[in-house]
PDB file of C-alpha atoms in Angstrom:
ATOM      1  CA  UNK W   1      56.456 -62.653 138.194  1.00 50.00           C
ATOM      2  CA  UNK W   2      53.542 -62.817 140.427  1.00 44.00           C
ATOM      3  CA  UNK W   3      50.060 -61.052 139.977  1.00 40.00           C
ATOM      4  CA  UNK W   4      50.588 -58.321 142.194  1.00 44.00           C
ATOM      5  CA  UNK W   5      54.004 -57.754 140.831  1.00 48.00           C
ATOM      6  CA  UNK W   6      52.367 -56.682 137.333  1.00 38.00           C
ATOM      7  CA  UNK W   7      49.219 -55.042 139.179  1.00 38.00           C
ATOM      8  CA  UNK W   8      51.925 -52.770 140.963  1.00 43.00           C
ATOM      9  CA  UNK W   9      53.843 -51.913 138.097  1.00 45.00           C
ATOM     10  CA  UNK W  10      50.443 -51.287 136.541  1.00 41.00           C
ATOM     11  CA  UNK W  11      50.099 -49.024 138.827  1.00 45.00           C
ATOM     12  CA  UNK W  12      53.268 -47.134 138.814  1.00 48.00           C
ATOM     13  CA  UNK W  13      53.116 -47.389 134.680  1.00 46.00           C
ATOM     14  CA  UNK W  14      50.839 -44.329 134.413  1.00 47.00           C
ATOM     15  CA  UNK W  15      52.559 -42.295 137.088  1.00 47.00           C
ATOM     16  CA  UNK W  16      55.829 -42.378 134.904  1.00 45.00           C
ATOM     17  CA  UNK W  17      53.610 -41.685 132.100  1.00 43.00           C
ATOM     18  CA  UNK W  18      52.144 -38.754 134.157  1.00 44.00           C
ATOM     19  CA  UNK W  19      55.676 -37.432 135.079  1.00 44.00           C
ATOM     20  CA  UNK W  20      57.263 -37.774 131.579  1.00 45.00           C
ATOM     21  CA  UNK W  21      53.587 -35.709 130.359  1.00 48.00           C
ATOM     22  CA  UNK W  22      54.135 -33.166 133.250  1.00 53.00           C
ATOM     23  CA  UNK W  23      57.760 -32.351 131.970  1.00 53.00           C
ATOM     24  CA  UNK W  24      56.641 -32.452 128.282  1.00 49.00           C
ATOM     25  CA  UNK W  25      53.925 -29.734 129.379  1.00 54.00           C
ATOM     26  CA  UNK W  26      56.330 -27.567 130.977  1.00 57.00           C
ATOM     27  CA  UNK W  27      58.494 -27.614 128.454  1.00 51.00           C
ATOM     28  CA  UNK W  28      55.617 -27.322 125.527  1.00 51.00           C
ATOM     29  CA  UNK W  29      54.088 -24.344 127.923  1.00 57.00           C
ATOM     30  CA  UNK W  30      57.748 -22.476 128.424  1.00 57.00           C
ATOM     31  CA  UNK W  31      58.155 -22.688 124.431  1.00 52.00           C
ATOM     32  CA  UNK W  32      54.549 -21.920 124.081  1.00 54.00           C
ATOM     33  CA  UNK W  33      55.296 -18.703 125.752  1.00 59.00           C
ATOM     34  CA  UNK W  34      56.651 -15.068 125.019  1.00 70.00           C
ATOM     35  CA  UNK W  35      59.324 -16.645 123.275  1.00 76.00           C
ATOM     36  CA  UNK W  36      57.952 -18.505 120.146  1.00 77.00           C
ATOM     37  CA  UNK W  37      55.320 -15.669 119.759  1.00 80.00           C
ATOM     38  CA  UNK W  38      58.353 -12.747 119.327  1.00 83.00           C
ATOM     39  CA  UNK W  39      59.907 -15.710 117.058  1.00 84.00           C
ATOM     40  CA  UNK W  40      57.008 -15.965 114.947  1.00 82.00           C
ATOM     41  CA  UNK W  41      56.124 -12.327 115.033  1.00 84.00           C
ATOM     42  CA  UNK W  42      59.989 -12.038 113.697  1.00 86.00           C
ATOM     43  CA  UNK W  43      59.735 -14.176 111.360  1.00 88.00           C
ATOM     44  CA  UNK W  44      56.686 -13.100 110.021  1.00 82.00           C
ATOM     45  CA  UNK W  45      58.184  -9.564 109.673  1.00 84.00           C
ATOM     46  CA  UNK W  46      61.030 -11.045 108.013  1.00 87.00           C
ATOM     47  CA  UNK W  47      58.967 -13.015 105.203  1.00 83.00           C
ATOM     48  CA  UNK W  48      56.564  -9.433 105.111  1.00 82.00           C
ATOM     49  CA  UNK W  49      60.184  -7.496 104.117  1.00 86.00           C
ATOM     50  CA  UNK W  50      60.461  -7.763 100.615  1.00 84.00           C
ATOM     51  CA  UNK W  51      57.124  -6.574 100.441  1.00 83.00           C
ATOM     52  CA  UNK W  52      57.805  -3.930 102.825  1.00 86.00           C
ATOM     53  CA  UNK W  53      60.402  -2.543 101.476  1.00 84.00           C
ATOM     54  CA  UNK W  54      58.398  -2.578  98.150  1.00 84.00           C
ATOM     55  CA  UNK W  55      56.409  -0.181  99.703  1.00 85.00           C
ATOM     56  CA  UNK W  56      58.261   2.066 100.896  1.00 86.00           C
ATOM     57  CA  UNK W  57      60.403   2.478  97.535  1.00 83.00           C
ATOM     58  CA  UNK W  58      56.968   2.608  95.620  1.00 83.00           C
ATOM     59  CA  UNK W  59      56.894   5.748  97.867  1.00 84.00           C
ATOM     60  CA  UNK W  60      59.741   7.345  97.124  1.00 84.00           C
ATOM     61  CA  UNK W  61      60.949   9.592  94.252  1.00 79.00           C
ATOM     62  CA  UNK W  62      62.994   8.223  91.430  1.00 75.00           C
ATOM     63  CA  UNK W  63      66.339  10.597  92.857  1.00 77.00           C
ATOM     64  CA  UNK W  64      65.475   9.189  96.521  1.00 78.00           C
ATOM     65  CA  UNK W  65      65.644   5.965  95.377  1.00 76.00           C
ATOM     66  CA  UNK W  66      69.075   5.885  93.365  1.00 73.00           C
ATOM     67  CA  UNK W  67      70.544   7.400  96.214  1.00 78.00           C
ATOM     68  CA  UNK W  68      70.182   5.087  98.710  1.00 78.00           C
ATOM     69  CA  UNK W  69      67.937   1.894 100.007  1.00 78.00           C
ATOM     70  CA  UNK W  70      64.115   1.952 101.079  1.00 79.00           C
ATOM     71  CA  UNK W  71      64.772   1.661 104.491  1.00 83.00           C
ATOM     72  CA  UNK W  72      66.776   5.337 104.921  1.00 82.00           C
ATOM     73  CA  UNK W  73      62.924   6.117 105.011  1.00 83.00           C
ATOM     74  CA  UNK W  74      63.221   5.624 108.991  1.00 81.00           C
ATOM     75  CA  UNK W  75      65.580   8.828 109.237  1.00 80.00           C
ATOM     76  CA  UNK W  76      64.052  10.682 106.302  1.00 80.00           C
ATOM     77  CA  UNK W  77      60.371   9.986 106.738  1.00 80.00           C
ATOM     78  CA  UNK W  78      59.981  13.425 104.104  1.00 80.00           C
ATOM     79  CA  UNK W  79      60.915  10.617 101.073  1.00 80.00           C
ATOM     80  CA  UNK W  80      57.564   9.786 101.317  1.00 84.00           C
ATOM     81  CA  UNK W  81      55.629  11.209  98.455  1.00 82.00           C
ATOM     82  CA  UNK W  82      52.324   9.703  96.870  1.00 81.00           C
ATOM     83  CA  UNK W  83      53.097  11.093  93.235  1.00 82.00           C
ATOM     84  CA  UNK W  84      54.472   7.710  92.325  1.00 81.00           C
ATOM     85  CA  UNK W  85      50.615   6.614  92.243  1.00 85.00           C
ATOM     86  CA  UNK W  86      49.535   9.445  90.889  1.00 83.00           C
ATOM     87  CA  UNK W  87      51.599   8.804  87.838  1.00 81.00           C
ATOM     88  CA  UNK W  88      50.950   5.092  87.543  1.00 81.00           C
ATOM     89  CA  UNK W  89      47.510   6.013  87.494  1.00 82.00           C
ATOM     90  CA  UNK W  90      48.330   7.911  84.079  1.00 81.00           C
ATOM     91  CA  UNK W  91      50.105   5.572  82.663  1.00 79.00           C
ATOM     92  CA  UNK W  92      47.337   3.681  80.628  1.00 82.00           C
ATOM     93  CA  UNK W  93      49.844   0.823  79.685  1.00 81.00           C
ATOM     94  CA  UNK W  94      49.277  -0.292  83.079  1.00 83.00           C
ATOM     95  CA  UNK W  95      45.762   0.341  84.124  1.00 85.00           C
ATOM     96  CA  UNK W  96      44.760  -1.142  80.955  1.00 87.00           C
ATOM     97  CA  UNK W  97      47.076  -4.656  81.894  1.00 89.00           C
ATOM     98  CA  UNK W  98      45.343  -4.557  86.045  1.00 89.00           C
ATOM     99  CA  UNK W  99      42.004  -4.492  83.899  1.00 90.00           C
ATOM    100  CA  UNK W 100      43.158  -7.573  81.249  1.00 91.00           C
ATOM    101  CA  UNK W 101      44.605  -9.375  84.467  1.00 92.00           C
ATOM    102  CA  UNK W 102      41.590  -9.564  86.069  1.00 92.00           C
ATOM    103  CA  UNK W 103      39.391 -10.499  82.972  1.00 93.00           C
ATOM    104  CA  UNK W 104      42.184 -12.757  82.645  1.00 93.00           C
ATOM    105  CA  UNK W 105      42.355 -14.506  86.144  1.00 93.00           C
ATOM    106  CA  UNK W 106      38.208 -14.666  87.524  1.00 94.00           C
ATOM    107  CA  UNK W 107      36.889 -16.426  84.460  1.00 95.00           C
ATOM    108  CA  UNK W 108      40.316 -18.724  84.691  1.00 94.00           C
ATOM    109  CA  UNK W 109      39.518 -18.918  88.433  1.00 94.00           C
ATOM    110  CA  UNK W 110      35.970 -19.568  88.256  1.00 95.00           C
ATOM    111  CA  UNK W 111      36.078 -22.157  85.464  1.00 95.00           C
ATOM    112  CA  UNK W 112      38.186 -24.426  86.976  1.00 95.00           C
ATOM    113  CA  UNK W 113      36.831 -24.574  90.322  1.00 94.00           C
ATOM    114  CA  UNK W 114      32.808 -25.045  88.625  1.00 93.00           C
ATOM    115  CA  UNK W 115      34.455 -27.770  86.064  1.00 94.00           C
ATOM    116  CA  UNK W 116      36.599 -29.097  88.694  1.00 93.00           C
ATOM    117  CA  UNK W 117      34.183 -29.671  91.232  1.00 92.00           C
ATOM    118  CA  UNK W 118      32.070 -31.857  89.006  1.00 92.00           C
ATOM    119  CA  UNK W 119      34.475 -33.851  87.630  1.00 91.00           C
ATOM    120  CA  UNK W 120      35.378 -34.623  91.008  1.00 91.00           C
ATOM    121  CA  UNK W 121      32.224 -35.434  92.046  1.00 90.00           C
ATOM    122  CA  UNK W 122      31.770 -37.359  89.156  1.00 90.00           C
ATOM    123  CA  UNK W 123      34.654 -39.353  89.742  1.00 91.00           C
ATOM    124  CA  UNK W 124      34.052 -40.070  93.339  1.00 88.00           C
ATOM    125  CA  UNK W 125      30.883 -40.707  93.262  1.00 86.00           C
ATOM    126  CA  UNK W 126      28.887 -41.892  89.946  1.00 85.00           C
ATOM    127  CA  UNK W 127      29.786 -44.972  88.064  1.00 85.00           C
ATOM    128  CA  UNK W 128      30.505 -44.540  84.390  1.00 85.00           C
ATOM    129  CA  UNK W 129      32.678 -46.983  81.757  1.00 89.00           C
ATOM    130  CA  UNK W 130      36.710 -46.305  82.416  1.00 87.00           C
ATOM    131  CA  UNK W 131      35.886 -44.036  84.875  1.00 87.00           C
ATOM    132  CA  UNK W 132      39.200 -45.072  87.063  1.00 87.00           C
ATOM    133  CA  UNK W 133      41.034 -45.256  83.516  1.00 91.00           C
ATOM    134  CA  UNK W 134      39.791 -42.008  82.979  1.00 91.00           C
ATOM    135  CA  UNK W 135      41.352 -40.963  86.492  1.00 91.00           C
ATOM    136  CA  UNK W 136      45.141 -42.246  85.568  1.00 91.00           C
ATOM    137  CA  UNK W 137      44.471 -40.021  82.505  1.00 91.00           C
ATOM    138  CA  UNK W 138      43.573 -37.025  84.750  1.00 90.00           C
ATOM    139  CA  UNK W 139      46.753 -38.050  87.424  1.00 89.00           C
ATOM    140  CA  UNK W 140      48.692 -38.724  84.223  1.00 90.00           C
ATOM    141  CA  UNK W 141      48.543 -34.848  83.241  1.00 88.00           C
ATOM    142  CA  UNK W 142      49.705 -33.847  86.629  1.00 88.00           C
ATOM    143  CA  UNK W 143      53.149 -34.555  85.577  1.00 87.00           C
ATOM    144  CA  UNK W 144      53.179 -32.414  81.675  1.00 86.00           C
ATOM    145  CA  UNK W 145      54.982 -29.759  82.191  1.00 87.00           C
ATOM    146  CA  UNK W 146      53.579 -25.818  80.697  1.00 87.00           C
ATOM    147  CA  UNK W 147      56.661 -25.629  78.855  1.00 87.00           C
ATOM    148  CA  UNK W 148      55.969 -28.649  76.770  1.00 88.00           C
ATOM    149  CA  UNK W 149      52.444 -27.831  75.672  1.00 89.00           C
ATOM    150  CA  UNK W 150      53.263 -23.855  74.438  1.00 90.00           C
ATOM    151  CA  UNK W 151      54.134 -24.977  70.470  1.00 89.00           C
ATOM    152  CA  UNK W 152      51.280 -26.865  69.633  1.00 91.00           C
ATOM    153  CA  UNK W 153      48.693 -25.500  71.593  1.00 91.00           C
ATOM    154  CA  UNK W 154      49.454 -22.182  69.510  1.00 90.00           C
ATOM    155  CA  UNK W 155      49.806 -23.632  66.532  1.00 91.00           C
ATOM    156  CA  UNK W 156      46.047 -24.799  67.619  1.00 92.00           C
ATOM    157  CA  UNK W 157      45.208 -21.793  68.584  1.00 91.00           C
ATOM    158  CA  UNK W 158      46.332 -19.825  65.554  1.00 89.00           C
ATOM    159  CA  UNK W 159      44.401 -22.082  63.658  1.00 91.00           C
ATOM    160  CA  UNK W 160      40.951 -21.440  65.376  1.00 91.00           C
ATOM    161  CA  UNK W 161      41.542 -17.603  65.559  1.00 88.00           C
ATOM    162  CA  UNK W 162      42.003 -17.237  69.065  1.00 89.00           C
ATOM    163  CA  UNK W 163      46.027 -16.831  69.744  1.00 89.00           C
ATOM    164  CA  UNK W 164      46.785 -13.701  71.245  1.00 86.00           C
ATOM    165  CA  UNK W 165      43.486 -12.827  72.550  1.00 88.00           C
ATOM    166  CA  UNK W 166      42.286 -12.635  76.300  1.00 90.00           C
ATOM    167  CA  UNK W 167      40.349 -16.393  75.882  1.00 92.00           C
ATOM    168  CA  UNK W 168      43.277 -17.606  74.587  1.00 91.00           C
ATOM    169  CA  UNK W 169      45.064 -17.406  77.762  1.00 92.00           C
ATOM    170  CA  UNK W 170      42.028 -18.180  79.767  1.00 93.00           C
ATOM    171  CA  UNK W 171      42.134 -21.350  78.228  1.00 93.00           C
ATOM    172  CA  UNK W 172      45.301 -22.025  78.491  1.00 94.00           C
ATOM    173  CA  UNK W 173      44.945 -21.618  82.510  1.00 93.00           C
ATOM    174  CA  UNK W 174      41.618 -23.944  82.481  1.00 94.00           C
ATOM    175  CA  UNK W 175      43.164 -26.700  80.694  1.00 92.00           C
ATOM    176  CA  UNK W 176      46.395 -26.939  82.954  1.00 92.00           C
ATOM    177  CA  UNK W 177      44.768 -26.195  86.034  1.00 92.00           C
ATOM    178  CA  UNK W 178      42.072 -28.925  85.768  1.00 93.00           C
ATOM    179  CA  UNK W 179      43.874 -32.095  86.104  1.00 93.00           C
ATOM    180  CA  UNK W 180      44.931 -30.643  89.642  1.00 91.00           C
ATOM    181  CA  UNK W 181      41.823 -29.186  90.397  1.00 92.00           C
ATOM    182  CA  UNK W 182      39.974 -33.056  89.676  1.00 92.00           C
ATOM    183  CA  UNK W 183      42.917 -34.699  91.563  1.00 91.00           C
ATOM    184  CA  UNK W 184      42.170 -32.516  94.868  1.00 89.00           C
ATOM    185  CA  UNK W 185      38.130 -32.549  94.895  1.00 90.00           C
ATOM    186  CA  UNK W 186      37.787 -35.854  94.389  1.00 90.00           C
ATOM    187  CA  UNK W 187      40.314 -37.048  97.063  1.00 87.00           C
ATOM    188  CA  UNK W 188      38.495 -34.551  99.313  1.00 87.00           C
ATOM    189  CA  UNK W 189      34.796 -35.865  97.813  1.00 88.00           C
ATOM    190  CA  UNK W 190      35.431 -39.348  98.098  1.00 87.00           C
ATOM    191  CA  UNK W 191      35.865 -38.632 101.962  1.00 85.00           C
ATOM    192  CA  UNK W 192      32.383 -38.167 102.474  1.00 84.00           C
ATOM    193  CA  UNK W 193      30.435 -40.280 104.445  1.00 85.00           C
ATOM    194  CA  UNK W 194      28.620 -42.693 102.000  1.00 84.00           C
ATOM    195  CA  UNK W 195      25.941 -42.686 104.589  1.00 85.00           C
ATOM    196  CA  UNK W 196      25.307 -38.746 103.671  1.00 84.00           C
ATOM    197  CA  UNK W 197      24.522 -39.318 100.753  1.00 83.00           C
ATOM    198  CA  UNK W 198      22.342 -42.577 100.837  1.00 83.00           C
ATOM    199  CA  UNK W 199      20.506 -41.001 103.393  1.00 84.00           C
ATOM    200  CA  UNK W 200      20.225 -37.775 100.837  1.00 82.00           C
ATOM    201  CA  UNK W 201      18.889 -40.028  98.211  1.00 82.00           C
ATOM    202  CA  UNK W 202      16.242 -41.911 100.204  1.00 83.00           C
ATOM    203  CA  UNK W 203      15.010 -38.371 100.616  1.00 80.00           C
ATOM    204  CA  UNK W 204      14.598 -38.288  96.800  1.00 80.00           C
ATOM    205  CA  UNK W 205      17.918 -35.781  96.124  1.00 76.00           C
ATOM    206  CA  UNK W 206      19.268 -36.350  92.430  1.00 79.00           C
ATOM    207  CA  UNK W 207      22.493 -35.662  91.637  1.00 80.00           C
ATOM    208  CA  UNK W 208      22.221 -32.471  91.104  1.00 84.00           C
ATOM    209  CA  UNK W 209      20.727 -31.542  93.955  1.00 84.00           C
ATOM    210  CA  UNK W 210      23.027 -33.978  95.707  1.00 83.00           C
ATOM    211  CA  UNK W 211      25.933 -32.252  94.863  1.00 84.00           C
ATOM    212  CA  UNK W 212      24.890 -28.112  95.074  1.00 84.00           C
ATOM    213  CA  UNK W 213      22.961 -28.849  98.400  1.00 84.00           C
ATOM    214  CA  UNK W 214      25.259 -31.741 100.191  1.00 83.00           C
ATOM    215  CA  UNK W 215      28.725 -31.910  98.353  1.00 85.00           C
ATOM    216  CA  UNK W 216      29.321 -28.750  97.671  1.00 85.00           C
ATOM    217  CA  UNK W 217      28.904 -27.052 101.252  1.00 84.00           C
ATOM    218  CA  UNK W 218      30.627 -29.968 102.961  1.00 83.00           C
ATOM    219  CA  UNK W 219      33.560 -29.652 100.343  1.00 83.00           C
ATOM    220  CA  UNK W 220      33.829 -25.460 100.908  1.00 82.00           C
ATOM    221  CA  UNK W 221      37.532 -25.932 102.265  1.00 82.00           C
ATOM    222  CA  UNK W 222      39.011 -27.855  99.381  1.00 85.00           C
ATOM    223  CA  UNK W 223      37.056 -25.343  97.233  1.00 88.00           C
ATOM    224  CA  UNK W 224      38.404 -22.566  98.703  1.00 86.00           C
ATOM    225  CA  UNK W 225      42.561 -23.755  98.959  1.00 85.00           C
ATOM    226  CA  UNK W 226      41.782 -24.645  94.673  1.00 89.00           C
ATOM    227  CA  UNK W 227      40.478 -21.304  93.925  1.00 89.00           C
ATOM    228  CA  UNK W 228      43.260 -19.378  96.037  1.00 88.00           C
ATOM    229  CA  UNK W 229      45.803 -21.879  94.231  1.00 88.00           C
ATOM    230  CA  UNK W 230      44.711 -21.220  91.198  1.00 92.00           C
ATOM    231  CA  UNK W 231      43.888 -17.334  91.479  1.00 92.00           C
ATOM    232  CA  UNK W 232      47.716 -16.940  92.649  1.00 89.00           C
ATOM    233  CA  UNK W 233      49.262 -19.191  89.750  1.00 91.00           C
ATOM    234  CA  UNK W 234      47.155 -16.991  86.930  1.00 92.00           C
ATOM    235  CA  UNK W 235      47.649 -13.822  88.794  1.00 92.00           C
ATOM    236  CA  UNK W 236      51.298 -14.414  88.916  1.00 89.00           C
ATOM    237  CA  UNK W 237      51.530 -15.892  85.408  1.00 90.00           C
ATOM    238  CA  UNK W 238      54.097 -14.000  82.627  1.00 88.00           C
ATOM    239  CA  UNK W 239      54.984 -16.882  80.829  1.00 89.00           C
ATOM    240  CA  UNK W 240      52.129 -18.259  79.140  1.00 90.00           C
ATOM    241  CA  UNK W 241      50.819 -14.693  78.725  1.00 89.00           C
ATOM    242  CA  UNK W 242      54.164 -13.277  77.138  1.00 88.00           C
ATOM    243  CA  UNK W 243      53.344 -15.898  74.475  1.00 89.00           C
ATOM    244  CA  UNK W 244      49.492 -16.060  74.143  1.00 90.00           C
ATOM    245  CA  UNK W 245      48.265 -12.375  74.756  1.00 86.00           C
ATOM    246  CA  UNK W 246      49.023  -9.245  72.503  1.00 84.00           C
ATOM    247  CA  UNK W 247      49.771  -5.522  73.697  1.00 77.00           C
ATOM    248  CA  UNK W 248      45.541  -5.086  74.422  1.00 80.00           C
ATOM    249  CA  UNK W 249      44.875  -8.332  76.689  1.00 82.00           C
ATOM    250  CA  UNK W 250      48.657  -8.674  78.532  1.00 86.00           C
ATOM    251  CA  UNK W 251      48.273  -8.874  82.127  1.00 90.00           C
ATOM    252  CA  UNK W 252      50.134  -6.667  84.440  1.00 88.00           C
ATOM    253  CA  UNK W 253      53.294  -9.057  84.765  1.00 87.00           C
ATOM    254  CA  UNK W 254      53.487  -8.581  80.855  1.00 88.00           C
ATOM    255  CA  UNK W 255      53.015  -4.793  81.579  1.00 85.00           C
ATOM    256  CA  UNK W 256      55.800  -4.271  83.952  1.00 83.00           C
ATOM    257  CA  UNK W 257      58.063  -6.293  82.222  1.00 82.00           C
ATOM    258  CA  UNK W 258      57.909  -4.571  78.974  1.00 80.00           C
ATOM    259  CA  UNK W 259      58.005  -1.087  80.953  1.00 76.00           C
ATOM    260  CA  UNK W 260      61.462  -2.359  82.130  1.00 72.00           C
ATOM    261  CA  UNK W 261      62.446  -3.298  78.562  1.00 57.00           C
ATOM    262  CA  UNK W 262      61.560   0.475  77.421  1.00 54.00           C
ATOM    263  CA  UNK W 263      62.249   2.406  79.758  1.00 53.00           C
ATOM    264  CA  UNK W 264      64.605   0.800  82.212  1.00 54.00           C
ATOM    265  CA  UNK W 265      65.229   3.855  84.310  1.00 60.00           C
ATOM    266  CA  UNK W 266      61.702   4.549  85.340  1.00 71.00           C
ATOM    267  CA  UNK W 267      61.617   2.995  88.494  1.00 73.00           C
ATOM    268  CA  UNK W 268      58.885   5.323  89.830  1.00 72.00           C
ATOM    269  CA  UNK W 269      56.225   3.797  88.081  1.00 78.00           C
ATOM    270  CA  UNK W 270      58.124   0.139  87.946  1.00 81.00           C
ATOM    271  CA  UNK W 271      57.674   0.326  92.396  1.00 82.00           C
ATOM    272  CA  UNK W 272      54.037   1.093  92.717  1.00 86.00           C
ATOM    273  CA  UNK W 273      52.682  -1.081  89.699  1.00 85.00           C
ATOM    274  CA  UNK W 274      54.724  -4.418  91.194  1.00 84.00           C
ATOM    275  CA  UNK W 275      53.435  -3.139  94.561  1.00 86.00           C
ATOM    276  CA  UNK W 276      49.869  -3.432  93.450  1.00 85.00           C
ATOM    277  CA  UNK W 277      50.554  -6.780  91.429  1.00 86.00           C
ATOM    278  CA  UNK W 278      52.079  -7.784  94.891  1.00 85.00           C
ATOM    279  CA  UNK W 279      49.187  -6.465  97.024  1.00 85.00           C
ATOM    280  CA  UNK W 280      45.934  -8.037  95.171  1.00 85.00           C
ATOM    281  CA  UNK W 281      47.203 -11.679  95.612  1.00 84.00           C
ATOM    282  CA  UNK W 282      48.042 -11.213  99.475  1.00 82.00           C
ATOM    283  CA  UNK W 283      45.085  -9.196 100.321  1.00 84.00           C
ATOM    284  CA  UNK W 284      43.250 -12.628  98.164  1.00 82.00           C
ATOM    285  CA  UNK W 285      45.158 -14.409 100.594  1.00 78.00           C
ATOM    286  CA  UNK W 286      44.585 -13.041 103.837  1.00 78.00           C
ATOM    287  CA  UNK W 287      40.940 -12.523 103.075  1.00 77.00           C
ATOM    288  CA  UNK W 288      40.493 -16.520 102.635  1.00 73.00           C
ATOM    289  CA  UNK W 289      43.428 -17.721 104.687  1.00 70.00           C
ATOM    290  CA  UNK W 290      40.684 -19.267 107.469  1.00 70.00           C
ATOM    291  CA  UNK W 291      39.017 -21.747 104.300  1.00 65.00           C
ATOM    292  CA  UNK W 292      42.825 -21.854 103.379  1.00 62.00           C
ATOM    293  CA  UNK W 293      44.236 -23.487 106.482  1.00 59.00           C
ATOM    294  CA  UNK W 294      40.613 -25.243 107.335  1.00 60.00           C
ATOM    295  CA  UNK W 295      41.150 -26.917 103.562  1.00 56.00           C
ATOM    296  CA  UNK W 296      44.800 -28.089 103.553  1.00 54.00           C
ATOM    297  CA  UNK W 297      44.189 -29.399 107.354  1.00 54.00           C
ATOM    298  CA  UNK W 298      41.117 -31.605 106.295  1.00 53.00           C
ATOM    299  CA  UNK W 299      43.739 -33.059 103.407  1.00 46.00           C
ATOM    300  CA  UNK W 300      46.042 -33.511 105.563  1.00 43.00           C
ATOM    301  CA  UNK W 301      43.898 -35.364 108.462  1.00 46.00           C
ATOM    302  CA  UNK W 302      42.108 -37.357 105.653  1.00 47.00           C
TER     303      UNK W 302
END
């Protein structure tokens, strides 16, 4: 093949690419239409339902809703009554169990992201004996399961005085959401530019300083997705707390669950309190859902 065989197809190379492109747009733009955004909107509707229709029912008197299903709402819009809220909001069993679940989940939520974050610094970033040793032990815990852990770690906490009380279960959450808190920050730390932070030291930044003022802002994403993680595990937690808190520090999971067990026919207090268990996490959600995506892209591109 001569020379100005190959410069011609050369030539005609990127004008196939061009016109396989062009088609791939058309079709990307057609999809990218109308269409995929009613899909999405549908499908979004469809994974909102269950909450939905949680919402409707938690509106509804306990008759109403033996009768028939939340969504004969749309016909009988009069259903709708707000005394289900008024009565949960007399029912001390669970205001008392929203208040333990929240002393329960920021400390739990806050403690692991702080200690997290500078173990993960640490261990992407300062050199200390075993410190990739110490690393495999931190991966290594990844894989213990909750379940395994509950006997002796209350036969350790009985001993010390603190089973059944709220720092019991706080605890409990720290010490089996660390190993995946140090596993994420310092994948996501040890992605930063070395550069940075040479360039932050000739400048005469210590660690400390290093890592509130040059770490810690550049690793806000991964920050973020940990503390959501770990807000929605606690949050959503019954088992640990069914066995580590008592009737004064169980969280609202605990609550409803033991409402159920007494009094299985009041569903007009069972609706609203799952509704608000239910609500608290996704408004958490939605709220941070930019740092969210912005987190678990940045893992995903590094």
């Amino acid at each position: 093949m001569s020379t100005s065989d190959l410069v011609v197809k050369a030539r005609e190379a990127p004008a196939a690419v061009k016109a396989k492109g062009s088609v791939a747009a058309r079709l990307a733009a057609r999809t990218g239409g109308g269409a995929l955004r009613v899909f999405l909107v549908l499908a979004g509707l469809f994974w909102l339902m269950p909450t939905i229709g949680l919402l409707l029912s938690s509106l509804r008197g306990s008759s109403d809703i033996g009768e028939s299903g939340w969504w004969r709402v749309f016909s009988a819009p009069a259903q709708l009554t707000g005394e289900n809220y008024s009565r949960l909001l007399e029912n001390e069993a669970i205001t008392d169990s929203l208040l333990s679940t929240v002393m329960i989940t920021v400390p739990a939520t806050v403690l692991v992201v702080v200690i997290g974050a500078l173990a993960g610094y640490a261990f992407a970033w300062m050199e200390f004996p075993g410190r990739d040793w110490w690393f495999m032990v931190v991966v290594g815990l990844l894989v213990v399961p909750v379940q395994v852990a509950l006997v002796p770690v209350s036969k350790l906490f009985g001993a010390i005085g603190i089973f059944e009380t709220t720092i019991g279960v706080i605890l409990f959450h720290v010490a089996f959401g660390l190993p995946f808190a140090i596993f994420l920050l310092r994948n996501f730390f040890a992605e930063i530019p070395r550069e940075l932070l040479e360039a932050a030291r000739l400048d005469g930044a210590g660690e400390i300083r290093l890592f509130t003022q040059v770490v810690m802002p550049l690793g806000g994403p991964a920050i973020a997705s940990l503390g959501i993680f770990q807000f929605l595990w606690v949050w959503n937690d019954m088992l640990v707390a069914l066995i580590f808190a008592d009737s004064e520090s169980a969280p609202i999971t605990v609550a409803l669950q033991r409402q159920v067990r007494q009094f299985g026919n009041n569903i007009d207090v069972l609706a609203p309190g799952a509704f608000v268990s239910m609500i608290i996490p996704l408004a958490v959600f939605f709220a941070f859902q930019r740092q969210f995506v912005t987190g678990v892209m940045a893992g995903a591109v590094k």
